[in-house]
Amino acid sequence: MVKTAKAGGTKFINASAREIIVNDGNVTGVRLIDGKIIPADSVILATGGMSYPLTGSTGDGYKMAEALGWHIPPWTGRGRGRRKRQDDGAFRQKRVG
């Protein structure tokens, strides 16, 4: 999968992000913690496992998602990392911008 993605022009960058940059409701890039901006048409935000801190998750991904208007249901403590779901079983997103 990675080989195919790279062949199609996808870039994989191992760096810490500070924020996802949005202009007029569209993702335009990512600002790294060193201030460098990486232009992007789309971003995959992997938040990590806040229910198990030993994974190294800091919660920054959740903060970035919430800054973009995503509602992240609170962890219920039931099961292994399960989150409360909305009525239709999906996380909800508000339009950015």
PDB file as gemmi writes it, atoms N, CA and C in Angstrom:
CRYST1    1.000    1.000    1.000  90.00  90.00  90.00 P 1                      
ATOM      1  N   MET A   1       0.817  -1.175   0.000  1.00  0.00           N  
ATOM      2  CA  MET A   1       0.000   0.000   0.000  1.00  0.00           C  
ATOM      3  C   MET A   1       0.873   1.256   0.000  1.00  0.00           C  
ATOM      4  N   VAL A   2       1.909   1.269   0.843  1.00  0.00           N  
ATOM      5  CA  VAL A   2       2.792   2.433   0.908  1.00  0.00           C  
ATOM      6  C   VAL A   2       3.486   2.643  -0.435  1.00  0.00           C  
ATOM      7  N   LYS A   3       3.953   1.560  -1.034  1.00  0.00           N  
ATOM      8  CA  LYS A   3       4.634   1.653  -2.327  1.00  0.00           C  
ATOM      9  C   LYS A   3       3.709   2.273  -3.384  1.00  0.00           C  
ATOM     10  N   THR A   4       2.463   1.819  -3.402  1.00  0.00           N  
ATOM     11  CA  THR A   4       1.493   2.349  -4.364  1.00  0.00           C  
ATOM     12  C   THR A   4       1.204   3.818  -4.087  1.00  0.00           C  
ATOM     13  N   ALA A   5       1.058   4.171  -2.821  1.00  0.00           N  
ATOM     14  CA  ALA A   5       0.790   5.570  -2.462  1.00  0.00           C  
ATOM     15  C   ALA A   5       1.947   6.466  -2.871  1.00  0.00           C  
ATOM     16  N   LYS A   6       3.165   6.023  -2.596  1.00  0.00           N  
ATOM     17  CA  LYS A   6       4.334   6.820  -2.978  1.00  0.00           C  
ATOM     18  C   LYS A   6       4.431   6.965  -4.491  1.00  0.00           C  
ATOM     19  N   ALA A   7       4.110   5.903  -5.225  1.00  0.00           N  
ATOM     20  CA  ALA A   7       4.148   5.955  -6.684  1.00  0.00           C  
ATOM     21  C   ALA A   7       3.135   6.968  -7.217  1.00  0.00           C  
ATOM     22  N   GLY A   8       2.057   7.170  -6.477  1.00  0.00           N  
ATOM     23  CA  GLY A   8       1.037   8.133  -6.869  1.00  0.00           C  
ATOM     24  C   GLY A   8       1.322   9.547  -6.405  1.00  0.00           C  
ATOM     25  N   GLY A   9       2.464   9.766  -5.755  1.00  0.00           N  
ATOM     26  CA  GLY A   9       2.846  11.104  -5.328  1.00  0.00           C  
ATOM     27  C   GLY A   9       2.559  11.433  -3.873  1.00  0.00           C  
ATOM     28  N   THR A  10       2.062  10.475  -3.107  1.00  0.00           N  
ATOM     29  CA  THR A  10       1.791  10.715  -1.687  1.00  0.00           C  
ATOM     30  C   THR A  10       3.096  10.848  -0.926  1.00  0.00           C  
ATOM     31  N   LYS A  11       3.165  11.846  -0.048  1.00  0.00           N  
ATOM     32  CA  LYS A  11       4.363  12.050   0.772  1.00  0.00           C  
ATOM     33  C   LYS A  11       4.085  11.574   2.188  1.00  0.00           C  
ATOM     34  N   PHE A  12       5.037  10.850   2.748  1.00  0.00           N  
ATOM     35  CA  PHE A  12       4.960  10.427   4.142  1.00  0.00           C  
ATOM     36  C   PHE A  12       6.015  11.219   4.899  1.00  0.00           C  
ATOM     37  N   ILE A  13       5.586  11.973   5.903  1.00  0.00           N  
ATOM     38  CA  ILE A  13       6.495  12.833   6.654  1.00  0.00           C  
ATOM     39  C   ILE A  13       6.398  12.460   8.124  1.00  0.00           C  
ATOM     40  N   ASN A  14       7.525  12.141   8.722  1.00  0.00           N  
ATOM     41  CA  ASN A  14       7.561  11.794  10.140  1.00  0.00           C  
ATOM     42  C   ASN A  14       7.973  13.036  10.918  1.00  0.00           C  
ATOM     43  N   ALA A  15       6.986  13.825  11.322  1.00  0.00           N  
ATOM     44  CA  ALA A  15       7.243  15.071  12.037  1.00  0.00           C  
ATOM     45  C   ALA A  15       6.049  15.380  12.924  1.00  0.00           C  
ATOM     46  N   SER A  16       6.259  16.219  13.920  1.00  0.00           N  
ATOM     47  CA  SER A  16       5.173  16.615  14.817  1.00  0.00           C  
ATOM     48  C   SER A  16       4.496  17.864  14.286  1.00  0.00           C  
ATOM     49  N   ALA A  17       3.170  17.808  14.209  1.00  0.00           N  
ATOM     50  CA  ALA A  17       2.387  18.926  13.689  1.00  0.00           C  
ATOM     51  C   ALA A  17       1.889  19.808  14.820  1.00  0.00           C  
ATOM     52  N   ARG A  18       1.777  21.089  14.529  1.00  0.00           N  
ATOM     53  CA  ARG A  18       1.206  22.044  15.479  1.00  0.00           C  
ATOM     54  C   ARG A  18      -0.250  22.321  15.135  1.00  0.00           C  
ATOM     55  N   GLU A  19      -0.545  22.464  13.818  1.00  0.00           N  
ATOM     56  CA  GLU A  19      -1.919  22.752  13.411  1.00  0.00           C  
ATOM     57  C   GLU A  19      -2.144  22.369  11.959  1.00  0.00           C  
ATOM     58  N   ILE A  20      -3.398  22.138  11.649  1.00  0.00           N  
ATOM     59  CA  ILE A  20      -3.814  21.917  10.270  1.00  0.00           C  
ATOM     60  C   ILE A  20      -4.303  23.267   9.765  1.00  0.00           C  
ATOM     61  N   ILE A  21      -3.759  23.708   8.660  1.00  0.00           N  
ATOM     62  CA  ILE A  21      -4.098  25.030   8.131  1.00  0.00           C  
ATOM     63  C   ILE A  21      -5.290  24.912   7.187  1.00  0.00           C  
ATOM     64  N   VAL A  22      -6.289  25.778   7.412  1.00  0.00           N  
ATOM     65  CA  VAL A  22      -7.506  25.776   6.610  1.00  0.00           C  
ATOM     66  C   VAL A  22      -7.761  27.184   6.102  1.00  0.00           C  
ATOM     67  N   ASN A  23      -8.064  27.306   4.820  1.00  0.00           N  
ATOM     68  CA  ASN A  23      -8.438  28.588   4.220  1.00  0.00           C  
ATOM     69  C   ASN A  23      -9.736  28.391   3.452  1.00  0.00           C  
ATOM     70  N   ASP A  24     -10.718  29.253   3.707  1.00  0.00           N  
ATOM     71  CA  ASP A  24     -12.022  29.173   3.043  1.00  0.00           C  
ATOM     72  C   ASP A  24     -12.637  27.787   3.141  1.00  0.00           C  
ATOM     73  N   GLY A  25     -12.475  27.126   4.288  1.00  0.00           N  
ATOM     74  CA  GLY A  25     -13.081  25.830   4.511  1.00  0.00           C  
ATOM     75  C   GLY A  25     -12.347  24.650   3.905  1.00  0.00           C  
ATOM     76  N   ASN A  26     -11.159  24.887   3.331  1.00  0.00           N  
ATOM     77  CA  ASN A  26     -10.386  23.816   2.707  1.00  0.00           C  
ATOM     78  C   ASN A  26      -9.012  23.680   3.352  1.00  0.00           C  
ATOM     79  N   VAL A  27      -8.584  22.444   3.549  1.00  0.00           N  
ATOM     80  CA  VAL A  27      -7.243  22.205   4.069  1.00  0.00           C  
ATOM     81  C   VAL A  27      -6.231  22.678   3.026  1.00  0.00           C  
ATOM     82  N   THR A  28      -5.240  23.459   3.478  1.00  0.00           N  
ATOM     83  CA  THR A  28      -4.191  23.925   2.564  1.00  0.00           C  
ATOM     84  C   THR A  28      -2.800  23.503   3.014  1.00  0.00           C  
ATOM     85  N   GLY A  29      -2.695  22.965   4.230  1.00  0.00           N  
ATOM     86  CA  GLY A  29      -1.384  22.534   4.684  1.00  0.00           C  
ATOM     87  C   GLY A  29      -1.353  22.199   6.155  1.00  0.00           C  
ATOM     88  N   VAL A  30      -0.140  21.914   6.615  1.00  0.00           N  
ATOM     89  CA  VAL A  30       0.103  21.585   8.017  1.00  0.00           C  
ATOM     90  C   VAL A  30       1.290  22.405   8.499  1.00  0.00           C  
ATOM     91  N   ARG A  31       1.139  23.026   9.677  1.00  0.00           N  
ATOM     92  CA  ARG A  31       2.253  23.754  10.292  1.00  0.00           C  
ATOM     93  C   ARG A  31       2.900  22.809  11.309  1.00  0.00           C  
ATOM     94  N   LEU A  32       4.199  22.574  11.145  1.00  0.00           N  
ATOM     95  CA  LEU A  32       4.931  21.702  12.056  1.00  0.00           C  
ATOM     96  C   LEU A  32       5.332  22.478  13.307  1.00  0.00           C  
ATOM     97  N   ILE A  33       5.771  21.763  14.337  1.00  0.00           N  
ATOM     98  CA  ILE A  33       6.134  22.452  15.583  1.00  0.00           C  
ATOM     99  C   ILE A  33       7.342  23.360  15.408  1.00  0.00           C  
ATOM    100  N   ASP A  34       8.173  23.107  14.368  1.00  0.00           N  
ATOM    101  CA  ASP A  34       9.314  23.994  14.123  1.00  0.00           C  
ATOM    102  C   ASP A  34       8.922  25.219  13.292  1.00  0.00           C  
ATOM    103  N   GLY A  35       7.602  25.339  12.956  1.00  0.00           N  
ATOM    104  CA  GLY A  35       7.107  26.481  12.200  1.00  0.00           C  
ATOM    105  C   GLY A  35       7.039  26.249  10.701  1.00  0.00           C  
ATOM    106  N   LYS A  36       7.701  25.218  10.204  1.00  0.00           N  
ATOM    107  CA  LYS A  36       7.682  24.923   8.775  1.00  0.00           C  
ATOM    108  C   LYS A  36       6.262  24.567   8.347  1.00  0.00           C  
ATOM    109  N   ILE A  37       5.858  25.045   7.167  1.00  0.00           N  
ATOM    110  CA  ILE A  37       4.536  24.740   6.627  1.00  0.00           C  
ATOM    111  C   ILE A  37       4.697  23.770   5.464  1.00  0.00           C  
ATOM    112  N   ILE A  38       3.921  22.707   5.504  1.00  0.00           N  
ATOM    113  CA  ILE A  38       3.915  21.727   4.423  1.00  0.00           C  
ATOM    114  C   ILE A  38       2.579  21.863   3.704  1.00  0.00           C  
ATOM    115  N   PRO A  39       2.597  22.310   2.447  1.00  0.00           N  
ATOM    116  CA  PRO A  39       1.348  22.431   1.692  1.00  0.00           C  
ATOM    117  C   PRO A  39       0.697  21.060   1.500  1.00  0.00           C  
ATOM    118  N   ALA A  40      -0.633  21.023   1.552  1.00  0.00           N  
ATOM    119  CA  ALA A  40      -1.350  19.761   1.367  1.00  0.00           C  
ATOM    120  C   ALA A  40      -2.791  20.036   0.960  1.00  0.00           C  
ATOM    121  N   ASP A  41      -3.314  19.180   0.088  1.00  0.00           N  
ATOM    122  CA  ASP A  41      -4.724  19.249  -0.294  1.00  0.00           C  
ATOM    123  C   ASP A  41      -5.589  18.462   0.675  1.00  0.00           C  
ATOM    124  N   SER A  42      -4.976  17.491   1.351  1.00  0.00           N  
ATOM    125  CA  SER A  42      -5.696  16.690   2.337  1.00  0.00           C  
ATOM    126  C   SER A  42      -4.700  16.198   3.381  1.00  0.00           C  
ATOM    127  N   VAL A  43      -5.221  15.844   4.550  1.00  0.00           N  
ATOM    128  CA  VAL A  43      -4.392  15.429   5.671  1.00  0.00           C  
ATOM    129  C   VAL A  43      -5.068  14.263   6.378  1.00  0.00           C  
ATOM    130  N   ILE A  44      -4.285  13.291   6.790  1.00  0.00           N  
ATOM    131  CA  ILE A  44      -4.794  12.222   7.651  1.00  0.00           C  
ATOM    132  C   ILE A  44      -4.320  12.549   9.059  1.00  0.00           C  
ATOM    133  N   LEU A  45      -5.265  12.716   9.968  1.00  0.00           N  
ATOM    134  CA  LEU A  45      -4.947  13.047  11.352  1.00  0.00           C  
ATOM    135  C   LEU A  45      -5.127  11.791  12.202  1.00  0.00           C  
ATOM    136  N   ALA A  46      -4.027  11.198  12.622  1.00  0.00           N  
ATOM    137  CA  ALA A  46      -4.054  10.018  13.490  1.00  0.00           C  
ATOM    138  C   ALA A  46      -3.840  10.497  14.918  1.00  0.00           C  
ATOM    139  N   THR A  47      -4.865  10.347  15.755  1.00  0.00           N  
ATOM    140  CA  THR A  47      -4.826  10.955  17.086  1.00  0.00           C  
ATOM    141  C   THR A  47      -4.102  10.144  18.130  1.00  0.00           C  
ATOM    142  N   GLY A  48      -3.899   8.863  17.911  1.00  0.00           N  
ATOM    143  CA  GLY A  48      -3.245   8.047  18.931  1.00  0.00           C  
ATOM    144  C   GLY A  48      -4.238   7.566  19.968  1.00  0.00           C  
ATOM    145  N   GLY A  49      -3.743   6.871  20.942  1.00  0.00           N  
ATOM    146  CA  GLY A  49      -4.612   6.246  21.942  1.00  0.00           C  
ATOM    147  C   GLY A  49      -4.579   6.935  23.283  1.00  0.00           C  
ATOM    148  N   MET A  50      -5.443   7.903  23.496  1.00  0.00           N  
ATOM    149  CA  MET A  50      -5.466   8.631  24.765  1.00  0.00           C  
ATOM    150  C   MET A  50      -5.855   7.743  25.947  1.00  0.00           C  
ATOM    151  N   SER A  51      -6.527   6.622  25.672  1.00  0.00           N  
ATOM    152  CA  SER A  51      -6.921   5.756  26.787  1.00  0.00           C  
ATOM    153  C   SER A  51      -5.743   4.953  27.319  1.00  0.00           C  
ATOM    154  N   TYR A  52      -4.638   4.968  26.595  1.00  0.00           N  
ATOM    155  CA  TYR A  52      -3.453   4.217  27.014  1.00  0.00           C  
ATOM    156  C   TYR A  52      -2.228   5.106  26.812  1.00  0.00           C  
ATOM    157  N   PRO A  53      -1.904   5.969  27.789  1.00  0.00           N  
ATOM    158  CA  PRO A  53      -0.856   6.983  27.643  1.00  0.00           C  
ATOM    159  C   PRO A  53       0.533   6.442  27.303  1.00  0.00           C  
ATOM    160  N   LEU A  54       0.804   5.184  27.601  1.00  0.00           N  
ATOM    161  CA  LEU A  54       2.130   4.641  27.306  1.00  0.00           C  
ATOM    162  C   LEU A  54       2.424   4.567  25.814  1.00  0.00           C  
ATOM    163  N   THR A  55       1.400   4.812  24.976  1.00  0.00           N  
ATOM    164  CA  THR A  55       1.613   4.821  23.524  1.00  0.00           C  
ATOM    165  C   THR A  55       2.324   6.093  23.084  1.00  0.00           C  
ATOM    166  N   GLY A  56       2.420   7.071  23.968  1.00  0.00           N  
ATOM    167  CA  GLY A  56       3.076   8.327  23.622  1.00  0.00           C  
ATOM    168  C   GLY A  56       2.117   9.396  23.135  1.00  0.00           C  
ATOM    169  N   SER A  57       0.834   9.109  23.116  1.00  0.00           N  
ATOM    170  CA  SER A  57      -0.145  10.087  22.663  1.00  0.00           C  
ATOM    171  C   SER A  57      -0.194  11.263  23.634  1.00  0.00           C  
ATOM    172  N   THR A  58      -0.157  12.473  23.093  1.00  0.00           N  
ATOM    173  CA  THR A  58      -0.163  13.690  23.914  1.00  0.00           C  
ATOM    174  C   THR A  58      -1.525  14.363  23.962  1.00  0.00           C  
ATOM    175  N   GLY A  59      -2.427  13.950  23.080  1.00  0.00           N  
ATOM    176  CA  GLY A  59      -3.722  14.612  22.990  1.00  0.00           C  
ATOM    177  C   GLY A  59      -3.735  15.742  21.986  1.00  0.00           C  
ATOM    178  N   ASP A  60      -2.587  16.051  21.378  1.00  0.00           N  
ATOM    179  CA  ASP A  60      -2.519  17.148  20.411  1.00  0.00           C  
ATOM    180  C   ASP A  60      -3.427  16.913  19.208  1.00  0.00           C  
ATOM    181  N   GLY A  61      -3.541  15.663  18.771  1.00  0.00           N  
ATOM    182  CA  GLY A  61      -4.410  15.354  17.632  1.00  0.00           C  
ATOM    183  C   GLY A  61      -5.856  15.685  17.921  1.00  0.00           C  
ATOM    184  N   TYR A  62      -6.298  15.397  19.151  1.00  0.00           N  
ATOM    185  CA  TYR A  62      -7.658  15.725  19.547  1.00  0.00           C  
ATOM    186  C   TYR A  62      -7.865  17.242  19.529  1.00  0.00           C  
ATOM    187  N   LYS A  63      -6.879  17.981  20.012  1.00  0.00           N  
ATOM    188  CA  LYS A  63      -6.979  19.447  20.032  1.00  0.00           C  
ATOM    189  C   LYS A  63      -7.060  20.004  18.618  1.00  0.00           C  
ATOM    190  N   MET A  64      -6.257  19.446  17.697  1.00  0.00           N  
ATOM    191  CA  MET A  64      -6.297  19.914  16.305  1.00  0.00           C  
ATOM    192  C   MET A  64      -7.653  19.610  15.685  1.00  0.00           C  
ATOM    193  N   ALA A  65      -8.188  18.421  15.932  1.00  0.00           N  
ATOM    194  CA  ALA A  65      -9.495  18.048  15.384  1.00  0.00           C  
ATOM    195  C   ALA A  65     -10.585  18.970  15.914  1.00  0.00           C  
ATOM    196  N   GLU A  66     -10.562  19.239  17.217  1.00  0.00           N  
ATOM    197  CA  GLU A  66     -11.566  20.122  17.809  1.00  0.00           C  
ATOM    198  C   GLU A  66     -11.435  21.550  17.290  1.00  0.00           C  
ATOM    199  N   ALA A  67     -10.203  22.007  17.023  1.00  0.00           N  
ATOM    200  CA  ALA A  67      -9.997  23.348  16.472  1.00  0.00           C  
ATOM    201  C   ALA A  67     -10.609  23.474  15.083  1.00  0.00           C  
ATOM    202  N   LEU A  68     -10.763  22.338  14.382  1.00  0.00           N  
ATOM    203  CA  LEU A  68     -11.370  22.339  13.054  1.00  0.00           C  
ATOM    204  C   LEU A  68     -12.878  22.116  13.102  1.00  0.00           C  
ATOM    205  N   GLY A  69     -13.431  22.014  14.325  1.00  0.00           N  
ATOM    206  CA  GLY A  69     -14.863  21.863  14.464  1.00  0.00           C  
ATOM    207  C   GLY A  69     -15.343  20.429  14.603  1.00  0.00           C  
ATOM    208  N   TRP A  70     -14.435  19.477  14.701  1.00  0.00           N  
ATOM    209  CA  TRP A  70     -14.842  18.084  14.903  1.00  0.00           C  
ATOM    210  C   TRP A  70     -15.220  17.877  16.358  1.00  0.00           C  
ATOM    211  N   HIS A  71     -16.321  17.188  16.582  1.00  0.00           N  
ATOM    212  CA  HIS A  71     -16.727  16.829  17.940  1.00  0.00           C  
ATOM    213  C   HIS A  71     -16.180  15.439  18.225  1.00  0.00           C  
ATOM    214  N   ILE A  72     -15.396  15.310  19.272  1.00  0.00           N  
ATOM    215  CA  ILE A  72     -14.846  14.018  19.656  1.00  0.00           C  
ATOM    216  C   ILE A  72     -15.512  13.597  20.952  1.00  0.00           C  
ATOM    217  N   PRO A  73     -16.345  12.557  20.887  1.00  0.00           N  
ATOM    218  CA  PRO A  73     -17.053  12.119  22.100  1.00  0.00           C  
ATOM    219  C   PRO A  73     -16.080  11.711  23.193  1.00  0.00           C  
ATOM    220  N   PRO A  74     -16.420  11.960  24.456  1.00  0.00           N  
ATOM    221  CA  PRO A  74     -15.526  11.591  25.554  1.00  0.00           C  
ATOM    222  C   PRO A  74     -15.413  10.074  25.690  1.00  0.00           C  
ATOM    223  N   TRP A  75     -14.274   9.646  26.152  1.00  0.00           N  
ATOM    224  CA  TRP A  75     -14.048   8.216  26.385  1.00  0.00           C  
ATOM    225  C   TRP A  75     -14.918   7.785  27.551  1.00  0.00           C  
ATOM    226  N   THR A  76     -15.565   6.642  27.420  1.00  0.00           N  
ATOM    227  CA  THR A  76     -16.502   6.192  28.456  1.00  0.00           C  
ATOM    228  C   THR A  76     -15.838   5.336  29.513  1.00  0.00           C  
ATOM    229  N   GLY A  77     -14.656   4.786  29.206  1.00  0.00           N  
ATOM    230  CA  GLY A  77     -13.997   3.909  30.144  1.00  0.00           C  
ATOM    231  C   GLY A  77     -14.513   2.482  30.064  1.00  0.00           C  
ATOM    232  N   ARG A  78     -15.510   2.258  29.207  1.00  0.00           N  
ATOM    233  CA  ARG A  78     -16.053   0.912  29.025  1.00  0.00           C  
ATOM    234  C   ARG A  78     -15.405   0.288  27.799  1.00  0.00           C  
ATOM    235  N   GLY A  79     -14.973  -0.935  27.925  1.00  0.00           N  
ATOM    236  CA  GLY A  79     -14.350  -1.607  26.792  1.00  0.00           C  
ATOM    237  C   GLY A  79     -12.937  -1.106  26.594  1.00  0.00           C  
ATOM    238  N   ARG A  80     -12.357  -1.458  25.507  1.00  0.00           N  
ATOM    239  CA  ARG A  80     -10.981  -1.061  25.231  1.00  0.00           C  
ATOM    240  C   ARG A  80     -10.972   0.123  24.280  1.00  0.00           C  
ATOM    241  N   GLY A  81     -10.960   1.336  24.811  1.00  0.00           N  
ATOM    242  CA  GLY A  81     -10.875   2.539  23.996  1.00  0.00           C  
ATOM    243  C   GLY A  81     -12.152   2.903  23.268  1.00  0.00           C  
ATOM    244  N   ARG A  82     -13.282   2.342  23.649  1.00  0.00           N  
ATOM    245  CA  ARG A  82     -14.524   2.677  22.954  1.00  0.00           C  
ATOM    246  C   ARG A  82     -14.965   4.070  23.333  1.00  0.00           C  
ATOM    247  N   ARG A  83     -15.574   4.734  22.393  1.00  0.00           N  
ATOM    248  CA  ARG A  83     -16.085   6.082  22.620  1.00  0.00           C  
ATOM    249  C   ARG A  83     -17.595   6.065  22.493  1.00  0.00           C  
ATOM    250  N   LYS A  84     -18.232   6.998  23.172  1.00  0.00           N  
ATOM    251  CA  LYS A  84     -19.679   7.135  23.019  1.00  0.00           C  
ATOM    252  C   LYS A  84     -19.952   7.531  21.575  1.00  0.00           C  
ATOM    253  N   ARG A  85     -20.972   6.958  20.998  1.00  0.00           N  
ATOM    254  CA  ARG A  85     -21.321   7.288  19.621  1.00  0.00           C  
ATOM    255  C   ARG A  85     -22.537   8.200  19.600  1.00  0.00           C  
ATOM    256  N   GLN A  86     -22.632   8.949  18.525  1.00  0.00           N  
ATOM    257  CA  GLN A  86     -23.810   9.772  18.316  1.00  0.00           C  
ATOM    258  C   GLN A  86     -24.969   8.860  17.946  1.00  0.00           C  
ATOM    259  N   ASP A  87     -26.165   9.411  17.820  1.00  0.00           N  
ATOM    260  CA  ASP A  87     -27.360   8.616  17.513  1.00  0.00           C  
ATOM    261  C   ASP A  87     -27.186   7.721  16.287  1.00  0.00           C  
ATOM    262  N   ASP A  88     -26.519   8.220  15.252  1.00  0.00           N  
ATOM    263  CA  ASP A  88     -26.380   7.436  14.029  1.00  0.00           C  
ATOM    264  C   ASP A  88     -25.103   6.597  14.029  1.00  0.00           C  
ATOM    265  N   GLY A  89     -24.375   6.572  15.143  1.00  0.00           N  
ATOM    266  CA  GLY A  89     -23.182   5.740  15.251  1.00  0.00           C  
ATOM    267  C   GLY A  89     -21.939   6.349  14.643  1.00  0.00           C  
ATOM    268  N   ALA A  90     -21.980   7.588  14.225  1.00  0.00           N  
ATOM    269  CA  ALA A  90     -20.821   8.208  13.584  1.00  0.00           C  
ATOM    270  C   ALA A  90     -20.392   9.449  14.352  1.00  0.00           C  
ATOM    271  N   PHE A  91     -19.109   9.788  14.229  1.00  0.00           N  
ATOM    272  CA  PHE A  91     -18.637  11.046  14.776  1.00  0.00           C  
ATOM    273  C   PHE A  91     -19.195  12.167  13.904  1.00  0.00           C  
ATOM    274  N   ARG A  92     -19.407  13.304  14.484  1.00  0.00           N  
ATOM    275  CA  ARG A  92     -19.992  14.408  13.736  1.00  0.00           C  
ATOM    276  C   ARG A  92     -18.924  15.457  13.426  1.00  0.00           C  
ATOM    277  N   GLN A  93     -19.082  16.079  12.281  1.00  0.00           N  
ATOM    278  CA  GLN A  93     -18.175  17.137  11.878  1.00  0.00           C  
ATOM    279  C   GLN A  93     -18.976  18.391  11.563  1.00  0.00           C  
ATOM    280  N   LYS A  94     -18.453  19.527  12.018  1.00  0.00           N  
ATOM    281  CA  LYS A  94     -19.020  20.809  11.627  1.00  0.00           C  
ATOM    282  C   LYS A  94     -18.190  21.338  10.465  1.00  0.00           C  
ATOM    283  N   ARG A  95     -18.807  22.088   9.583  1.00  0.00           N  
ATOM    284  CA  ARG A  95     -18.083  22.678   8.463  1.00  0.00           C  
ATOM    285  C   ARG A  95     -17.033  23.630   8.996  1.00  0.00           C  
ATOM    286  N   VAL A  96     -15.860  23.560   8.433  1.00  0.00           N  
ATOM    287  CA  VAL A  96     -14.752  24.438   8.824  1.00  0.00           C  
ATOM    288  C   VAL A  96     -14.945  25.769   8.124  1.00  0.00           C  
ATOM    289  N   GLY A  97     -14.720  26.868   8.874  1.00  0.00           N  
ATOM    290  CA  GLY A  97     -14.730  28.182   8.248  1.00  0.00           C  
ATOM    291  C   GLY A  97     -15.976  28.899   8.312  1.00  0.00           C  
TER     292      GLY A  97                                                      
END                                                                             
